[in-house]
Amino acid sequence: MDVLINEAKIQSRIKEIARQIEKEYEGKQLVFLGILKGSLPFLWELAKNIKNDIRFEFIEVSSYEGTESTGKIKINKDLTESITGKDVIIVEDIVDTGRTLTFLKEYLLERKPNSLKIAALLSKPSRRVMEIGVDYIGFQIEDKFVVGFGLDYDQKYRNLPYVGYIE
Ligand code: 5GP
């Protein structure tokens, strides 16, 4: 396993984003809406560095067969609390083609949150198929398949404290 972004770099970048969010949402209650399962470590590291009242919500999605052509996303586990009128930040591990977030943003906006932003630990801009604005990005990376810090290969490696790749 080769290390792409080490633990110290991840932690310090997350702290920077946390400070930015704290400033932008001063004194407000927030909902961190994590996309299962890969967002968990990022969501937690971000949340524990922010003093606001943060509520956690989770949604689990997967791609239908043939997503490359249709871009259809299926919801496996939906939200359990209403997000209407709330300030919501979607927390995601990585933005690749942008299909998941484009679908989710539209789906969540139907529920009329007060505001909706997106935080992603990683982004692969060269892979983008759908234009999606990401408000907080940890790191832009090249087109490599990465694992660790929530990201898996066949459900493995999610608990690595760094982001790595397999040659
Ligand atoms: P998108 O809809 O943006 O194409 O895909 C987002 C999802 O694809 C991510 O949540 C993640 O599950 C998966 N994904 C994209 N690139 C990678 C990668 O390099 N490594 C891993 N483990 N998953 C990835």
Short mmCIF file of C-alpha atoms in Angstrom, two decimals, residues 34-91:
data_model
loop_
_atom_site.label_atom_id
_atom_site.label_comp_id
_atom_site.label_asym_id
_atom_site.label_seq_id
_atom_site.Cartn_x
_atom_site.Cartn_y
_atom_site.Cartn_z
CA GLY A 34 -23.14 11.58 6.01
CA ILE A 35 -23.23 9.31 3.00
CA LEU A 36 -22.64 5.77 4.24
CA LYS A 37 -20.32 4.17 4.62
CA GLY A 38 -17.22 5.98 3.44
CA SER A 39 -17.94 9.38 4.97
CA LEU A 40 -17.80 8.20 8.58
CA PRO A 41 -14.17 9.01 9.53
CA PHE A 42 -14.28 12.39 7.77
CA LEU A 43 -17.63 13.27 9.30
CA TRP A 44 -16.41 12.47 12.78
CA GLU A 45 -13.04 14.26 12.49
CA LEU A 46 -14.80 17.31 11.10
CA ALA A 47 -17.57 17.32 13.69
CA LYS A 48 -15.31 16.92 16.70
CA ASN A 49 -13.35 20.02 15.66
CA ILE A 50 -16.46 22.22 15.44
CA LYS A 51 -18.14 23.71 18.49
CA ASN A 52 -21.58 24.22 16.91
CA ASP A 53 -24.56 22.06 17.82
CA ILE A 54 -24.21 19.38 15.14
CA ARG A 55 -26.83 16.70 14.49
CA PHE A 56 -25.93 13.56 12.54
CA GLU A 57 -28.04 12.06 9.78
CA PHE A 58 -27.10 9.28 7.39
CA ILE A 59 -28.19 8.12 4.01
CA GLU A 60 -26.93 5.12 2.08
CA VAL A 61 -27.00 5.02 -1.69
CA SER A 62 -25.75 2.74 -4.40
CA SER A 63 -25.54 2.88 -8.17
CA TYR A 64 -27.92 0.92 -10.33
CA GLU A 65 -26.39 -1.49 -12.84
CA GLY A 66 -25.16 0.45 -15.82
CA THR A 67 -24.70 3.68 -13.90
CA GLU A 68 -22.03 4.82 -16.32
CA SER A 69 -24.74 5.37 -18.91
CA THR A 70 -27.86 6.09 -16.86
CA GLY A 71 -26.40 7.69 -13.77
CA LYS A 72 -29.25 6.36 -11.65
CA ILE A 73 -28.76 6.13 -7.92
CA LYS A 74 -30.73 3.94 -5.54
CA ILE A 75 -31.42 4.81 -1.89
CA ASN A 76 -30.67 1.86 0.40
CA LYS A 77 -31.18 3.68 3.68
CA ASP A 78 -33.09 6.93 3.88
CA LEU A 79 -32.99 9.74 6.46
CA THR A 80 -34.77 9.20 9.76
CA GLU A 81 -35.34 12.86 10.76
CA SER A 82 -36.76 15.76 8.81
CA ILE A 83 -34.24 18.23 7.37
CA THR A 84 -36.87 20.82 6.46
CA GLY A 85 -35.71 24.28 7.52
CA LYS A 86 -32.32 22.98 8.69
CA ASP A 87 -28.81 24.02 7.70
CA VAL A 88 -27.46 20.87 6.14
CA ILE A 89 -23.96 19.90 5.03
CA ILE A 90 -23.68 16.72 3.00
CA VAL A 91 -20.50 14.92 4.02
#
